[in-house]
Each structure stands twice: as structure tokens, then as C-alpha cells.
mmCIF file of C-alpha atoms in Angstrom:
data_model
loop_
_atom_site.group_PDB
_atom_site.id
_atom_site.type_symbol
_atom_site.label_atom_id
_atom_site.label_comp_id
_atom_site.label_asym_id
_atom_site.label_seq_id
_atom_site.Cartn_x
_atom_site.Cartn_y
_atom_site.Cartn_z
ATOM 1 C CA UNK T 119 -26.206 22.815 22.890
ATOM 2 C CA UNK T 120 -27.898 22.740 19.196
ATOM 3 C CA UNK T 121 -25.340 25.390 17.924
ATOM 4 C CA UNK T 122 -22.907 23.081 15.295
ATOM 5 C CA UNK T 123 -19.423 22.283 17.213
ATOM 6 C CA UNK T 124 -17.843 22.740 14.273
ATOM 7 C CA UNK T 125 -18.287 23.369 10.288
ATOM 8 C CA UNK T 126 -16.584 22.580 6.781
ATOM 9 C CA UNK T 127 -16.114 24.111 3.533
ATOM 10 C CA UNK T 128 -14.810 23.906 0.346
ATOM 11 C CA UNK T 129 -13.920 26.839 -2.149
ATOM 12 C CA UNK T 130 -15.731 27.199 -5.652
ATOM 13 C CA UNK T 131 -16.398 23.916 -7.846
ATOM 14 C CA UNK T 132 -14.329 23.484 -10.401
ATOM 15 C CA UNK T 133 -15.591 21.316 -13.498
ATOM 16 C CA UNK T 134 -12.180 19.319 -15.029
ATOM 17 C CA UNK T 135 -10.091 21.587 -13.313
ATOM 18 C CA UNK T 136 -11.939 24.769 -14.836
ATOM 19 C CA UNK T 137 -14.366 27.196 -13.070
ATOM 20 C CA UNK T 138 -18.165 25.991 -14.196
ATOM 21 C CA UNK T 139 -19.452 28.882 -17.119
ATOM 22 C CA UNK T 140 -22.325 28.347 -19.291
ATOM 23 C CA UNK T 141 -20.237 30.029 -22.166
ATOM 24 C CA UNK T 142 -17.737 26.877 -21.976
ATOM 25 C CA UNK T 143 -20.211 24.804 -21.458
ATOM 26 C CA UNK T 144 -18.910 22.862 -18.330
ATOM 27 C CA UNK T 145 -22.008 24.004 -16.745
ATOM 28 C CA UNK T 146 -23.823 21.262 -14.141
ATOM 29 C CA UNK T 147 -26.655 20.801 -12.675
ATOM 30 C CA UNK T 148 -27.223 18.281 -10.252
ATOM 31 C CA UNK T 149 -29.900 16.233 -11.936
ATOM 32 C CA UNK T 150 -28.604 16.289 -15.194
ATOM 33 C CA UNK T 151 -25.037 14.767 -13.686
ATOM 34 C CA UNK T 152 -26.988 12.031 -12.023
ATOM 35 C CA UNK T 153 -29.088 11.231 -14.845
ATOM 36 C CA UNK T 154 -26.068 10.966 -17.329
ATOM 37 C CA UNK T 155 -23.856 9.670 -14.783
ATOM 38 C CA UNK T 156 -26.010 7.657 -11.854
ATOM 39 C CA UNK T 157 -26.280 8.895 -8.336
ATOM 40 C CA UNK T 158 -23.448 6.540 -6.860
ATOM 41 C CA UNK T 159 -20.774 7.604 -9.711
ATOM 42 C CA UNK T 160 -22.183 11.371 -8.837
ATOM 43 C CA UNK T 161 -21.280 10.851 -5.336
ATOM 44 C CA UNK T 162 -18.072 8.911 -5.726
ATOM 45 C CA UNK T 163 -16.651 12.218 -7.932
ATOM 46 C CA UNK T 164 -17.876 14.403 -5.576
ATOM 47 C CA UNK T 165 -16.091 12.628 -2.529
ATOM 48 C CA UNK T 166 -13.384 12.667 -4.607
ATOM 49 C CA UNK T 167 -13.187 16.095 -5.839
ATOM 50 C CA UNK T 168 -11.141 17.386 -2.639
ATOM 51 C CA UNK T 169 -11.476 18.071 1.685
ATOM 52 C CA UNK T 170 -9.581 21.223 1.913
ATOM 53 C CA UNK T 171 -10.154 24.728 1.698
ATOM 54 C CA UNK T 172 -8.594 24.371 -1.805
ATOM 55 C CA UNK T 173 -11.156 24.434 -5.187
ATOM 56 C CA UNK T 174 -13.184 21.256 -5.379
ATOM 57 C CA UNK T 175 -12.410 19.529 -8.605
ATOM 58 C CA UNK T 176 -15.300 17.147 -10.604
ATOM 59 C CA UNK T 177 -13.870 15.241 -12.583
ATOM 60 C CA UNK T 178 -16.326 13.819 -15.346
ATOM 61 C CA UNK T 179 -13.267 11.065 -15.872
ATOM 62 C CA UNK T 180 -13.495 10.388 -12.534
ATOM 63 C CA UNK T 181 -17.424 9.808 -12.400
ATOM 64 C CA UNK T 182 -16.850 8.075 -15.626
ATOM 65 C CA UNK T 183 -14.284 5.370 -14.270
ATOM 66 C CA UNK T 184 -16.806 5.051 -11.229
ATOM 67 C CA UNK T 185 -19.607 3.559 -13.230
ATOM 68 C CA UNK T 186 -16.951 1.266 -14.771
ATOM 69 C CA UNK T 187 -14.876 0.393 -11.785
ATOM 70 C CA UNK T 188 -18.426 0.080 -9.601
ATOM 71 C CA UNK T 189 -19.643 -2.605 -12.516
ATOM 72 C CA UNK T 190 -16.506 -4.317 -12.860
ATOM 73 C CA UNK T 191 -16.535 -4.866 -8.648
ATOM 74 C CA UNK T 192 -20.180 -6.543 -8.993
ATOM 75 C CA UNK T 193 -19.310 -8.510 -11.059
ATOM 76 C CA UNK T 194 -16.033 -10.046 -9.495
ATOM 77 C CA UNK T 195 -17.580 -10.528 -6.274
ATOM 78 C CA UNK T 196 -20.603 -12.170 -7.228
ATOM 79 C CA UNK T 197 -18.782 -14.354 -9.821
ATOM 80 C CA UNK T 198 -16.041 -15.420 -7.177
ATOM 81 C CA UNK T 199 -18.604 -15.759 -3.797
ATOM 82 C CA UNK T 200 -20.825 -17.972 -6.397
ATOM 83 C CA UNK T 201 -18.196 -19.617 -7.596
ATOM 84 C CA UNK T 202 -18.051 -23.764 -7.398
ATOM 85 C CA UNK T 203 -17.046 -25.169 -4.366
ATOM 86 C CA UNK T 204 -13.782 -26.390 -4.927
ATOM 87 C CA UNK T 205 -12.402 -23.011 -7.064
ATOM 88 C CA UNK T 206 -11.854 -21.503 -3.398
ATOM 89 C CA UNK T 207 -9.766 -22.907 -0.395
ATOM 90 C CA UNK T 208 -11.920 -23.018 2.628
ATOM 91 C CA UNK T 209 -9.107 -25.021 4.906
ATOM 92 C CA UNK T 210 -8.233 -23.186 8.366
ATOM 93 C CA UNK T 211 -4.751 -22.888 7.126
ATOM 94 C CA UNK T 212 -3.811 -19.267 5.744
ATOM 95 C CA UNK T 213 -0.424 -18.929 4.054
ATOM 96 C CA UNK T 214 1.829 -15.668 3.947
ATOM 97 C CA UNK T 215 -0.594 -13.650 1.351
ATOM 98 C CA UNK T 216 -3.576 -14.589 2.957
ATOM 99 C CA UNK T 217 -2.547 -13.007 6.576
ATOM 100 C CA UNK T 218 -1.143 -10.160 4.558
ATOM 101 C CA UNK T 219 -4.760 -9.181 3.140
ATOM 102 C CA UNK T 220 -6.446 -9.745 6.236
ATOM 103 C CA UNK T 221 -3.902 -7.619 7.492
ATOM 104 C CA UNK T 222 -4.298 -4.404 5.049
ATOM 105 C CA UNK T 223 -7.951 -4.966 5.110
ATOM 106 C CA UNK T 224 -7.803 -3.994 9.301
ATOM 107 C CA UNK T 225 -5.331 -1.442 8.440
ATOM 108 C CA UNK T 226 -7.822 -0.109 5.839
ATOM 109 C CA UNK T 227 -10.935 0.084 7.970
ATOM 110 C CA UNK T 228 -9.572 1.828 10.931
ATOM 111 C CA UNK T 229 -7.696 4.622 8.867
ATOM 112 C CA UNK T 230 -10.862 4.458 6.716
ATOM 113 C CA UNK T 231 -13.344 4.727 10.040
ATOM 114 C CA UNK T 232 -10.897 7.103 11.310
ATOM 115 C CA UNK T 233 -11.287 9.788 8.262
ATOM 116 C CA UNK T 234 -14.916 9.786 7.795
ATOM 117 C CA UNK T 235 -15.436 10.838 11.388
ATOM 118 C CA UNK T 236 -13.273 13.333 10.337
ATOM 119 C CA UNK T 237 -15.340 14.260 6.950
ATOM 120 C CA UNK T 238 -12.203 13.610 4.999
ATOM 121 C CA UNK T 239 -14.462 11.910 2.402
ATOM 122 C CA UNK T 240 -11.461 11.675 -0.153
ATOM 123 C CA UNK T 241 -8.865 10.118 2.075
ATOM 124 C CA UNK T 242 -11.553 7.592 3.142
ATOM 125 C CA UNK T 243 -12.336 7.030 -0.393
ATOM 126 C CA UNK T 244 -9.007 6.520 -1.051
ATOM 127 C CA UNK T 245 -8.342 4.024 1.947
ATOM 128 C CA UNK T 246 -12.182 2.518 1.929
ATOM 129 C CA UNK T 247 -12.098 1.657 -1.887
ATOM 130 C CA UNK T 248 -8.795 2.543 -4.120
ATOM 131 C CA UNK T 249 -6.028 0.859 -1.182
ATOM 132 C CA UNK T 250 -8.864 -1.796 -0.627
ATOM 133 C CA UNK T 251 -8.442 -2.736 -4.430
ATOM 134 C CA UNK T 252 -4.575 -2.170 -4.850
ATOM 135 C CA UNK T 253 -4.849 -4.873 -1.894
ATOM 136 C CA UNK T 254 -6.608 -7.250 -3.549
ATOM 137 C CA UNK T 255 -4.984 -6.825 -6.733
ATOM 138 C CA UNK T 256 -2.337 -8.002 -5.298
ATOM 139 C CA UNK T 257 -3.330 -10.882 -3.750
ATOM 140 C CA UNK T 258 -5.252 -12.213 -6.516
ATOM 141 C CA UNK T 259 -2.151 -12.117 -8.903
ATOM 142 C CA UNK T 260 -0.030 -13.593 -6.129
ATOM 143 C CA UNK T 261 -2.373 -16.149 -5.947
ATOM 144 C CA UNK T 262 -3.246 -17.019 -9.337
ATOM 145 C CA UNK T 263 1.194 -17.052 -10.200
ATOM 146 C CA UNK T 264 1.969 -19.342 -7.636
ATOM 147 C CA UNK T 265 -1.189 -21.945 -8.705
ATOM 148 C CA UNK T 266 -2.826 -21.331 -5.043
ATOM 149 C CA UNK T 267 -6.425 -21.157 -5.032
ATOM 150 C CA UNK T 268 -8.116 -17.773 -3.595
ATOM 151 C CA UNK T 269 -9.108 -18.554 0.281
ATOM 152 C CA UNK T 270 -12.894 -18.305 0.990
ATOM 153 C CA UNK T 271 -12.710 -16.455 4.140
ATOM 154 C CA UNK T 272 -10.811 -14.106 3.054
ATOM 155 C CA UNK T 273 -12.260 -12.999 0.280
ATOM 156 C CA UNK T 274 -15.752 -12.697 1.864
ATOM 157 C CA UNK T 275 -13.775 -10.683 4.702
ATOM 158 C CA UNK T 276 -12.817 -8.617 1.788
ATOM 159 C CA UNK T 277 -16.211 -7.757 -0.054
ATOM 160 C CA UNK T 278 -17.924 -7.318 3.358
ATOM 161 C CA UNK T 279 -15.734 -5.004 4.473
ATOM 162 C CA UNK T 280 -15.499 -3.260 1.344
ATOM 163 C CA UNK T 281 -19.217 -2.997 1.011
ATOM 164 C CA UNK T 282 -19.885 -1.535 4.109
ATOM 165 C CA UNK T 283 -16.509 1.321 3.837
ATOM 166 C CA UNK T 284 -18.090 2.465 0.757
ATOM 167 C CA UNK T 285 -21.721 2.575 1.436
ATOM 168 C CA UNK T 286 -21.239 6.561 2.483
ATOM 169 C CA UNK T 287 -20.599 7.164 -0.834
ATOM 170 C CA UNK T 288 -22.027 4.600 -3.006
ATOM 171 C CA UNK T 289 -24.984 3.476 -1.019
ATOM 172 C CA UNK T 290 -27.223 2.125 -3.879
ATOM 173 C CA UNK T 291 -24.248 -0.130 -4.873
ATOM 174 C CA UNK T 292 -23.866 -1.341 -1.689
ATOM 175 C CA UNK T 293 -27.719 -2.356 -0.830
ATOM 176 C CA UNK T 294 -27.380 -4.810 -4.194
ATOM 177 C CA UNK T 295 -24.499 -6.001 -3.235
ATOM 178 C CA UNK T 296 -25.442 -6.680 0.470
ATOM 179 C CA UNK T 297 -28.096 -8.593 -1.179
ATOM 180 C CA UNK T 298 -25.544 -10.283 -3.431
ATOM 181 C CA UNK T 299 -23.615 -11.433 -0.577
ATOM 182 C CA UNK T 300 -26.721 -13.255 1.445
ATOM 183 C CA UNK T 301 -26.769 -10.654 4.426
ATOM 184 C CA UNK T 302 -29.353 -9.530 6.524
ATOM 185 C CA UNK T 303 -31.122 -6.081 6.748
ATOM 186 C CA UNK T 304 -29.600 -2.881 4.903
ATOM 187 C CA UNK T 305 -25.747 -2.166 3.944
ATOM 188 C CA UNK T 306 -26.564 1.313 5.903
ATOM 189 C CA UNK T 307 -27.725 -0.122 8.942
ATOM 190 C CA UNK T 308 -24.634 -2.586 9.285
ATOM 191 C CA UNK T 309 -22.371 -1.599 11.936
ATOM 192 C CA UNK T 310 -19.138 -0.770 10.933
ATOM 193 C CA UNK T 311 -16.719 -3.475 9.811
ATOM 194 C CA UNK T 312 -14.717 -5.011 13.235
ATOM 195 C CA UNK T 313 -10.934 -4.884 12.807
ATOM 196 C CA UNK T 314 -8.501 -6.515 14.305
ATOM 197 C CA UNK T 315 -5.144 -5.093 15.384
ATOM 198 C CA UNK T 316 -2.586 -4.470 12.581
ATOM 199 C CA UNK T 317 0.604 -6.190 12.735
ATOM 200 C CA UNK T 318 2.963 -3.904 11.920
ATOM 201 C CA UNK T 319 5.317 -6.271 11.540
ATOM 202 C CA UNK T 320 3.408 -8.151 8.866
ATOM 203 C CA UNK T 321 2.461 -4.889 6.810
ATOM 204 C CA UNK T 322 6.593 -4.413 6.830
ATOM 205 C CA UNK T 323 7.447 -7.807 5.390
ATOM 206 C CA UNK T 324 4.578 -7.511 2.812
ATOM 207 C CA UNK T 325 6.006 -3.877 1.953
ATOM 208 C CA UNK T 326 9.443 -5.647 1.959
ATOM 209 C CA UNK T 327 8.292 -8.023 -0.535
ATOM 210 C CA UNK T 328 5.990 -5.282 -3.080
ATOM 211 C CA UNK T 329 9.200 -2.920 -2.977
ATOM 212 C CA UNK T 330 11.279 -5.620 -3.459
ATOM 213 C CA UNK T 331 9.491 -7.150 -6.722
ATOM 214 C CA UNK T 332 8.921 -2.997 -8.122
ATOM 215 C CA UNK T 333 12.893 -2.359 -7.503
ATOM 216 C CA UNK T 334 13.609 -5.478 -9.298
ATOM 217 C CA UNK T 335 11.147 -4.255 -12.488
ATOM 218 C CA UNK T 336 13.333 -1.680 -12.287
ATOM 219 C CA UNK T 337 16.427 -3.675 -12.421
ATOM 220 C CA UNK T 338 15.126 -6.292 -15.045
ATOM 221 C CA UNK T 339 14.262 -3.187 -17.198
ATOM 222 C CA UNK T 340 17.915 -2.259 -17.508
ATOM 223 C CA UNK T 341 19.402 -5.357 -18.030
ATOM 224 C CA UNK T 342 21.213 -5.876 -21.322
ATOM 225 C CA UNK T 343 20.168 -8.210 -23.946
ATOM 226 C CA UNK T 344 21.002 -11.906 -23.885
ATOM 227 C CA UNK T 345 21.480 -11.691 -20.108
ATOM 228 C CA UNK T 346 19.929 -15.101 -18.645
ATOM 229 C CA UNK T 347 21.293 -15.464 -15.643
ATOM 230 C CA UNK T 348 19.375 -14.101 -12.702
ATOM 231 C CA UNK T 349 20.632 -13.885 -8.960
ATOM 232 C CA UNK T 350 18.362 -12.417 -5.963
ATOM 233 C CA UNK T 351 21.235 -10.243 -3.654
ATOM 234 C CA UNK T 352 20.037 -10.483 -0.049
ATOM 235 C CA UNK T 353 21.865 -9.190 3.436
ATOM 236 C CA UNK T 354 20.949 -9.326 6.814
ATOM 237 C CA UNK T 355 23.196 -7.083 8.444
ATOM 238 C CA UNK T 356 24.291 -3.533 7.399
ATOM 239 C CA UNK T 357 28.139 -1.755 7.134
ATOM 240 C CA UNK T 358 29.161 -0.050 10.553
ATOM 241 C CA UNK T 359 28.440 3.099 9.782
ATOM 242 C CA UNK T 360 24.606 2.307 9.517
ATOM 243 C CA UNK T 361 24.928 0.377 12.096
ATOM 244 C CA UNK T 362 26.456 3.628 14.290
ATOM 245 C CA UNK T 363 23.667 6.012 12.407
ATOM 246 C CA UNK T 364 20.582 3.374 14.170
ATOM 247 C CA UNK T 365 22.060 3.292 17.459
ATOM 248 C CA UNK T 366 21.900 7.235 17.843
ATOM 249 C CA UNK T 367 18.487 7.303 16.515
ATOM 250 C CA UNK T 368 17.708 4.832 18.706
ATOM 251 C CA UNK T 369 19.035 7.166 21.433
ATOM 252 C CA UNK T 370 17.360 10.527 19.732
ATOM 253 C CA UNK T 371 13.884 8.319 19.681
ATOM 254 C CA UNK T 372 11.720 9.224 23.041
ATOM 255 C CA UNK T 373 9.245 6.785 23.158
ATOM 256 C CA UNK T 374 6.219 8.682 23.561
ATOM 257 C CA UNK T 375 7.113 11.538 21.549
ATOM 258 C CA UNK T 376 9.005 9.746 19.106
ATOM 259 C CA UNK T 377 12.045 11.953 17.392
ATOM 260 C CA UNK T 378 12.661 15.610 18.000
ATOM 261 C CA UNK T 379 11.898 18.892 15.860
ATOM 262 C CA UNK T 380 15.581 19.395 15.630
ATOM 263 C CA UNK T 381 16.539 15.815 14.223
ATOM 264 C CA UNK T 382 18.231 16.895 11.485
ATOM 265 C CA UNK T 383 20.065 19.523 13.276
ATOM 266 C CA UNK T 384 21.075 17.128 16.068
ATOM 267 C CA UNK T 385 22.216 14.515 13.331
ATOM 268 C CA UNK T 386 24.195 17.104 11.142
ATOM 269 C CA UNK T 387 26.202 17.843 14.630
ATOM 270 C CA UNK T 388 26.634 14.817 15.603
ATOM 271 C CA UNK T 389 27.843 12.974 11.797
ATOM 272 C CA UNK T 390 30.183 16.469 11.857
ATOM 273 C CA UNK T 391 31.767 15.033 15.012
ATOM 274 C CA UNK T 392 31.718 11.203 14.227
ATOM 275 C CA UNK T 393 31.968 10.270 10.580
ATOM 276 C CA UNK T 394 35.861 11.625 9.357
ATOM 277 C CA UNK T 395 35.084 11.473 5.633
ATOM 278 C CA UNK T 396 33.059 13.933 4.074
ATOM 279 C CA UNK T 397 31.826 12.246 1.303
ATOM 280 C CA UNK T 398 30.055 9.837 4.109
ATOM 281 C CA UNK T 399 28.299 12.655 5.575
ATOM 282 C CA UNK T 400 25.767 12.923 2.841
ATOM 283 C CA UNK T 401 25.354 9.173 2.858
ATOM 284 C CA UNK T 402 24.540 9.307 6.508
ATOM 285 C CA UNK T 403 22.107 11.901 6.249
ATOM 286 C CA UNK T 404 20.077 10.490 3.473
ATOM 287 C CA UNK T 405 20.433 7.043 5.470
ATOM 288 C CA UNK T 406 18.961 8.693 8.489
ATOM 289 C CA UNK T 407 16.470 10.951 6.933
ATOM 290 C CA UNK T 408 15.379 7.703 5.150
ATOM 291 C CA UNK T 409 14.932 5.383 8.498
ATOM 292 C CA UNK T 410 13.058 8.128 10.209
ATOM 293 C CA UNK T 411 10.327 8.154 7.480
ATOM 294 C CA UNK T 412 10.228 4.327 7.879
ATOM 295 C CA UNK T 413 10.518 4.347 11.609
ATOM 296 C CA UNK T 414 6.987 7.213 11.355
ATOM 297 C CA UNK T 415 5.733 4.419 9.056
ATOM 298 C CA UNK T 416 6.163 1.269 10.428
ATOM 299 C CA UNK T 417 7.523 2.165 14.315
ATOM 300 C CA UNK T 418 10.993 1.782 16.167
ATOM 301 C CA UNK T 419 11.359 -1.998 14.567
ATOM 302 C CA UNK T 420 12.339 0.003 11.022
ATOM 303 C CA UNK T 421 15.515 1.131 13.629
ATOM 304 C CA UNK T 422 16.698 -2.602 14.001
ATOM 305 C CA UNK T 423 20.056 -3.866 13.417
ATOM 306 C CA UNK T 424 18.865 -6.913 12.575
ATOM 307 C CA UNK T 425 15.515 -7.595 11.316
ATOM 308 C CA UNK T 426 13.180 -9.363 12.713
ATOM 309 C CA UNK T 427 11.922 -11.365 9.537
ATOM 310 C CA UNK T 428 13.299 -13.758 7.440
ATOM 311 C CA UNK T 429 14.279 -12.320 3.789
ATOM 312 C CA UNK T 430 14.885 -15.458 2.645
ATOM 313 C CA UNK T 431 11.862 -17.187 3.416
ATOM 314 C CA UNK T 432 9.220 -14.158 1.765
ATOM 315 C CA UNK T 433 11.068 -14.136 -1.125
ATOM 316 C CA UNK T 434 11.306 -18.450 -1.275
ATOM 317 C CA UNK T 435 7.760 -18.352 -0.720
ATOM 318 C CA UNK T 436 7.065 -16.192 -3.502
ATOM 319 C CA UNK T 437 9.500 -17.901 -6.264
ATOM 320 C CA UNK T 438 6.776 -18.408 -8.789
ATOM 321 C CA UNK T 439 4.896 -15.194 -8.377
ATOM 322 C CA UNK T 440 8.114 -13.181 -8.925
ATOM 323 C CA UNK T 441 8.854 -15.118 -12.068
ATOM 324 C CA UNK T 442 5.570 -14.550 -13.501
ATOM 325 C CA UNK T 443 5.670 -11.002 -12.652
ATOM 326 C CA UNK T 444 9.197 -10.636 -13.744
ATOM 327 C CA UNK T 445 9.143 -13.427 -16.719
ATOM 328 C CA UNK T 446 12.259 -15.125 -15.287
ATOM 329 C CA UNK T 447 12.535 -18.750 -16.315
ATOM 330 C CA UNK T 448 14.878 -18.865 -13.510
ATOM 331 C CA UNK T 449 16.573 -17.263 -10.247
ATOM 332 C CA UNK T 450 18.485 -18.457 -7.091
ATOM 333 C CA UNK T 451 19.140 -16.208 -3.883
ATOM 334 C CA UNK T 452 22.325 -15.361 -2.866
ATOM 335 C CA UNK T 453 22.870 -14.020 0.916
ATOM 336 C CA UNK T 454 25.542 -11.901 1.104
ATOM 337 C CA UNK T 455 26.411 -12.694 4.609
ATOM 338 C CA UNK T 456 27.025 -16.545 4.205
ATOM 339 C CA UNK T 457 28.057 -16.937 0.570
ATOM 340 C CA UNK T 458 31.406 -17.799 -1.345
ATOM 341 C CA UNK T 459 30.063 -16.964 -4.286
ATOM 342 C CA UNK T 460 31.944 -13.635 -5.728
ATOM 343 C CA UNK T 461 29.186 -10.896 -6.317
ATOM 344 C CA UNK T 462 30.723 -7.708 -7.510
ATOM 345 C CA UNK T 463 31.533 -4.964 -4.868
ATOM 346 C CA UNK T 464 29.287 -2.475 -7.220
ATOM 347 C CA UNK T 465 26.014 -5.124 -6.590
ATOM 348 C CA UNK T 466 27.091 -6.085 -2.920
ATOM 349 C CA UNK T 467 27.483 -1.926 -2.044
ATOM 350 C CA UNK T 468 23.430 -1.377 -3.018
ATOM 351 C CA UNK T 469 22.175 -4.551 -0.409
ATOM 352 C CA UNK T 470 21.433 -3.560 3.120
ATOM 353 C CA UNK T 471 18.938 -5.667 4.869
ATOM 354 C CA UNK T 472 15.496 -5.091 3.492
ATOM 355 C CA UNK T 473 16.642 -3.561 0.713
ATOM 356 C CA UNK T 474 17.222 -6.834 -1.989
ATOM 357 C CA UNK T 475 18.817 -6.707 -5.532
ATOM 358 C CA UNK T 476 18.157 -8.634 -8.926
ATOM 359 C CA UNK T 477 21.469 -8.634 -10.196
ATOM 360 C CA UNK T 478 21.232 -10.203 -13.778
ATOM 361 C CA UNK T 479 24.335 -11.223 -15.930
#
């Protein structure tokens, strides 16, 4: 019963992606990385330098942007937690981007939880610390564009959470900061953060709104110059021939077992037998191939004909942070579905629901 139930291992170390030799000198020893480097930025580059059976890469860059990115975190946290009283909300009332960090921060802990146990140190570096400040990031320039303070509660969810995730691998970072923060006892005898169920369908309208605002970068990039006039293209239905493509995935989709090996197979017979023109076969097996990766993402709602969120309302909600983002003095919404207005058939053909365009003139 003492034997190991299982092992792990790496092949060689690489050094910058080159096999350590004294005659290139990329040679390194373990004290001398920690002295130049510190033990937590160390650690951090060696969780990061791979899981697999594949070479284990240090990256010196990578132990270098620790030391900067582990400073920079200190410094936010205790600056904001510190902060005077009335720079943070501390109402009950959470609006959209609030519930959407709370959100990704339970998403983040459980897939985070779930690959330590798993000693997949660089996923749950990844999840526990690089997602956790993509998340943030976000919600702090949300926040700050639309002239809404940052909520209290939330943020101390936040740097709690994220204390705790990375204490594995930065553990001398995350004693001072458990300190910082008021708590109790050690950062490595907390118990693990408590998460909350995530709501899938919350983590799809805040990925509806973050695609939305990089496809319309995108869109704003290529518009020509003196163009002022800016329109936000938004459906809720889709053409009948998506609508025909859901409703035989949603007959292909077991719900236990989810799609079939053969999916493709099955859908290239079945769009051979249904769809006349061949042009629209291609369409409708990128389509499908597209909503199966969402429906693996997000579940069978990505399968709806209709969707159950309100397009309208996340992107009205948002008017001043996508204007910052996108430097738009001004934009109105157009909904395909309900409009007279006469948006060309080239703009109206690249709007399916969930899928919104900037069309700029």
C-alpha cells in the first residue's frame, strides 16, 4: 500500500529552448537561478516550462516577467483593497460585469483545482493566474470606460481566490499577500477557494460580448478613411438552412454521450441528401463543424434556434465601454429582424444571432 499509484516525468531541460551545455553557457544551477531570479519567479518558470513527456522548456523571459508581473499584482491589490472608502462600490447590487467576474473566477478555480490534482502544473498556472488576470483585465477596463466604480466584493473575491490558486507555485508571494489582505493563519493552510456553480449561460453572453468587441477591432481596422458613421448589425434568428443544420444536430446529440465519432461522416451524408446546391454544402459543414465546437464549449444551448439572451441589451449596456475601446464618438444598433432601415445584403449575409457586425460607412 506504500508503493506510488502512479508517477510523472518530463524529458531533458531545455534552457530557452536549447539543451543546457556549459560551452554555451546556458548552464543552471538551482541556487544560482534562485538567487538571480527569487524562489517564487524560479518556481513560476518551472511550472511553466511544460507537463508532458515533451522537453521541459525554462524560459529566463518567463522567470523574468514573473518577478515583474508578481510585483505589479502586489501592488494593485494592496493599492485597490486600501483604497478610500468611497473609490469602491460596496452596494448589494452587481451589474452585468460584476456577475461575469464572479462567474470566470468559479470557472477558474474548479478547472484550476481540477489540474493540480492532476499535476498539470502549467494548465493550472495558466487557469490559476494568466485566465485569472485576462479576467480582471477585463473587468477593470469595462469598468473604468463606462465611469462605474470597481465593486468591493468582488474584487476581494478576486485577490483571495487568486492568492490561494497560486500559492503552489508562488508560496512566498502568497504568505505577504495573505497578510496584505487581513487574513488569518498561512496562505498554505487555507482551504481551497469555494466555488460556486458556473453559469454557462452567463460565460456565453460574456464570450458573446469579448468576441463581439475583438470582431469589431477587426472591422474598425478596415474601415476607410473619413468613414463616421457607425451601425452595430444584430439578428436573432438565422436563414433556414442553419436553422435545418441545428435541428439534426440536435437529433445526432445523445445526451449523455454528447455527439458521435462519426459526426462528420453522418453530416456529409446527410447535407449530400438534403442541401441541392453544392456550393451550400461547404457552408453547412463549416456551420456545423463550428456549432459542435461551441456546443463542447458551452453545452446543447450553443444548438438553439433562438437564443436565450438578449443581444441587444449586452451590447446597450456596454455603449460606453465599446466606444472607448473602439474610439467611436458614436454608434446605434440596428436589428436585422425588426428594422426598415436598408443594410446592404453583403453586411446583412455575415449576421447570424450571436455573431454581431460593425458596419461603418
Amino acid at each position: 500500500e506504500l508503493w506510488p499509484k502512479g508517477y510523472y516525468c518530463n524529458g531533458h531541460v531545455l534552457v530557452d529552448a536549447q539543451k543546457m551545455s556549459k560551452s554555451k553557457g546556458n548552464f543552471l544551477m538551482m541556487n544560482d537561478t534562485v538567487a538571480k531570479f527569487s524562489a517564487d519567479a524560479t518556481r513560476f518558470a518551472c511550472a511553466d516550462a511544460g507537463d508532458s513527456l515533451d522537453d521541459a522548456n525554462f524560459s529566463r523571459e518567463t522567470a523574468d516577467s514573473a518577478i515583474v508581473s508578481l510585483v505589479n499584482e502586489d501592488t494593485w491589490i494592496t493599492e485597490t483593497m486600501n483604497a478610500a472608502a468611497d473609490e469602491l462600490r460596496t452596494d448589494g447590487e452587481m451589474n452585468f460585469m460584476d456577475k461575469v467576474l464572479v462567474n470566470e473566477i468559479n470557472r477558474l478555480i474548479t478547472a484550476c483545482g481540477n489540474s493540480f490534482a492532476t499535476m498539470q502544473f502549467r494548465e493550472g498556472l495558466q487557469h490559476g493566474w494568466f485566465e485569472m488576470m485576462l479576467a480582471r483585465n477585463d473587468y477593470r477596463s469595462w469598468c473604468r470606460d463606462s465611469g462605474i466604480k470597481l465593486h468591493k466584493d468582488v474584487v476581494q473575491k478576486w485577490a483571495e481566490s487568486l492568492v490561494v490558486m497560486i500559492c503552489p507555485i508562488c508560496p512566498h508571494w502568497s504568505e505577504n499577500m495573505w497578510k496584505k489582505l487581513k487574513k488569518e493563519g498561512l496562505a498554505v493552510h487555507a482551504p481551497w477557494p469555494v466555488a460556486g456553480e458556473e453559469d454557462k449561460l452567463l460565460s456565453r453572453q460574456a464570450k458573446f460580448l469579448s468576441d463581439s468587441l475583438k470582431r469589431f477591432r477587426a472591422q474598425a481596422g478596415k474601415a476607410k478613411k473619413g468613414w463616421k458613421s457607425a451601425s452595430i448589425v444584430i439578428s436573432d434568428s438565422y436563414p433556414q438552412w442553419k436553422v435545418d443544420v441545428l435541428n439534426w444536430m440536435h437529433e445526432q446529440n445523445d445526451e449523455s454521450a454528447g455527439f458521435s465519432a462519426t459526426f462528420m461522416k453522418d453530416l456529409k451524408g446527410w447535407a449530400g441528401k438534403n442541401v441541392s446546391d453544392k456550393k451550400m454544402i461547404k457552408f453547412t459543414m463549416q456551420f456545423a463543424s463550428f456549432m459542435k465546437k461551441e456546443v463542447d464549449e458551452v453545452g446543447k444551448v450553443a444548438m438553439d434556434i433562438q437564443l436565450p439572451f438578449d443581444q441587444n441589451a449586452i451590447l446597450d449596456g456596454s455603449i460606453a465601454y465599446i466606444k472607448s475601446q473602439l474610439n467611436l464618438e458614436e454608434f446605434d444598433i440596428i436589428k436585422l429582424d425588426d428594422t426598415s432601415d436598408v443594410v446592404p445584403e453583403r453586411i446583412a449575409e455575415q449576421v447570424t444571432p450571436g455573431k454581431a457586425f460593425l458596419w461603418m460607412r
